[in-house]
Short mmCIF file of C-alpha atoms in Angstrom, two decimals:
data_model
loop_
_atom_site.label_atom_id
_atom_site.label_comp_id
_atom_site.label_asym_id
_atom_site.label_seq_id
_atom_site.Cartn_x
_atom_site.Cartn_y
_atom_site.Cartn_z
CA UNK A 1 -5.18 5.97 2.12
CA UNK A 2 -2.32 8.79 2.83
CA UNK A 3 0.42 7.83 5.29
CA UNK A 4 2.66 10.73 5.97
CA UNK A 5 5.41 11.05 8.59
CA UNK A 6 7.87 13.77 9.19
CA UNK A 7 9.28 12.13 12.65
CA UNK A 8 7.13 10.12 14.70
CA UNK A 9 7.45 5.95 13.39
CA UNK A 10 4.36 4.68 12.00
CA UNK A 11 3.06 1.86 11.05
CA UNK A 12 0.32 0.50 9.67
CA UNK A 13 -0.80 -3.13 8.64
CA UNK A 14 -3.66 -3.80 6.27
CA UNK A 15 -4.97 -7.39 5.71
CA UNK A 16 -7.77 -8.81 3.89
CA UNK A 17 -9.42 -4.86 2.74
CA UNK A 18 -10.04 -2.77 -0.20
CA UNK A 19 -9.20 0.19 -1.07
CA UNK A 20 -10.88 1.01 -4.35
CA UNK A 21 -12.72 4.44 -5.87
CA UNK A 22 -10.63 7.02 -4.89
CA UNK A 23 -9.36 9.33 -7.61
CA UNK A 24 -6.23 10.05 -6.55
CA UNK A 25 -3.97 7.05 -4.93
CA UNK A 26 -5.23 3.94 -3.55
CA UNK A 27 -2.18 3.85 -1.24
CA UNK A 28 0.26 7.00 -1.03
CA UNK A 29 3.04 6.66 1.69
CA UNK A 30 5.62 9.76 2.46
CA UNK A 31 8.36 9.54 4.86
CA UNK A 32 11.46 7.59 6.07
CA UNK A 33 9.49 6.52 9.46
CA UNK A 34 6.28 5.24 7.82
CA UNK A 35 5.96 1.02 7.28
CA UNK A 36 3.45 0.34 5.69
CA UNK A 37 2.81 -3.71 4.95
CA UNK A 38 -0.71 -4.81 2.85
CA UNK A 39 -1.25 -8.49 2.20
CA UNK A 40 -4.34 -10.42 0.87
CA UNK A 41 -5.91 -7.01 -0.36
CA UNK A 42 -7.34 -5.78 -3.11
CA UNK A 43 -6.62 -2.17 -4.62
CA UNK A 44 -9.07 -1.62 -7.48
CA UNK A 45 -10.50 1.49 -9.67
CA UNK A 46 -8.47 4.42 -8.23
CA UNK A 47 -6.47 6.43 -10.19
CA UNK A 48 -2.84 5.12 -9.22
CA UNK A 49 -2.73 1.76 -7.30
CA UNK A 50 0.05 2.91 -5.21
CA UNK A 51 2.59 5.69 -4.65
CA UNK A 52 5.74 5.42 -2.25
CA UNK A 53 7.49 8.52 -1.40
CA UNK A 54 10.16 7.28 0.66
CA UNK A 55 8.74 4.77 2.68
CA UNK A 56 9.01 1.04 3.44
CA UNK A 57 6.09 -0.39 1.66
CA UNK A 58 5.98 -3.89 2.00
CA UNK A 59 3.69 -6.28 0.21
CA UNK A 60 3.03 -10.65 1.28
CA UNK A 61 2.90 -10.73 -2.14
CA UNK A 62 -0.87 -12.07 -1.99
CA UNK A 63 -3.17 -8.53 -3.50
CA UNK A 64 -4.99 -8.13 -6.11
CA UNK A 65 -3.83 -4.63 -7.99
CA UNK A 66 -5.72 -4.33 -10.76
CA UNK A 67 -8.21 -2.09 -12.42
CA UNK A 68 -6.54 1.20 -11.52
CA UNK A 69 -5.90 3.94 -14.40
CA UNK A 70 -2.34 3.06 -13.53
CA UNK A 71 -1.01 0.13 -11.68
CA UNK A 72 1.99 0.22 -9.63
CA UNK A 73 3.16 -2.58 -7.60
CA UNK A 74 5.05 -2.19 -4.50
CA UNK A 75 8.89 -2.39 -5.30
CA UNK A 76 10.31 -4.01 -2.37
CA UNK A 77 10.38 -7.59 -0.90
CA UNK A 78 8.13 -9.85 -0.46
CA UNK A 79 7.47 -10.45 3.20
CA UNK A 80 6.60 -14.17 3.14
#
């Protein structure tokens, strides 16, 4: 999943999903105006859990990240 924004605020919640079998990036954010929050989800066999260019990714502390070529976990604050 790619969330890009170069003005416009987005946001985006995700809650009990996967997001597995990509190649790239389970979850690749890009841009100052993009919040992004996942909780009770699973990203599994992709080639980088998660990438965060500049975004607020924000995690409820609750997924399962494992199984990707490279794991990443979200490096902000817990939301719960």
């Amino acid at each position: 999943m790619t969330t890009v924004s170069t003005g416009a605020m987005t946001n985006i919640t995700l809650v009990r999903d996967q997001i597995s079998n990509n190649p790239g990036f389970g979850i690749l954010t890009s841009g100052a105006q993009v919040f992004f929050k996942v909780g009770y989800s699973a990203i599994t066999g992709n080639g980088t859990s998660l990438l965060n260019g500049g975004a607020s990714l924000l995690s409820y502390g609750n997924n399962e990240i494992d199984g990707n070529a490279t794991n990443t976990l979200p490096a902000t604050t817990s939301l719960h």
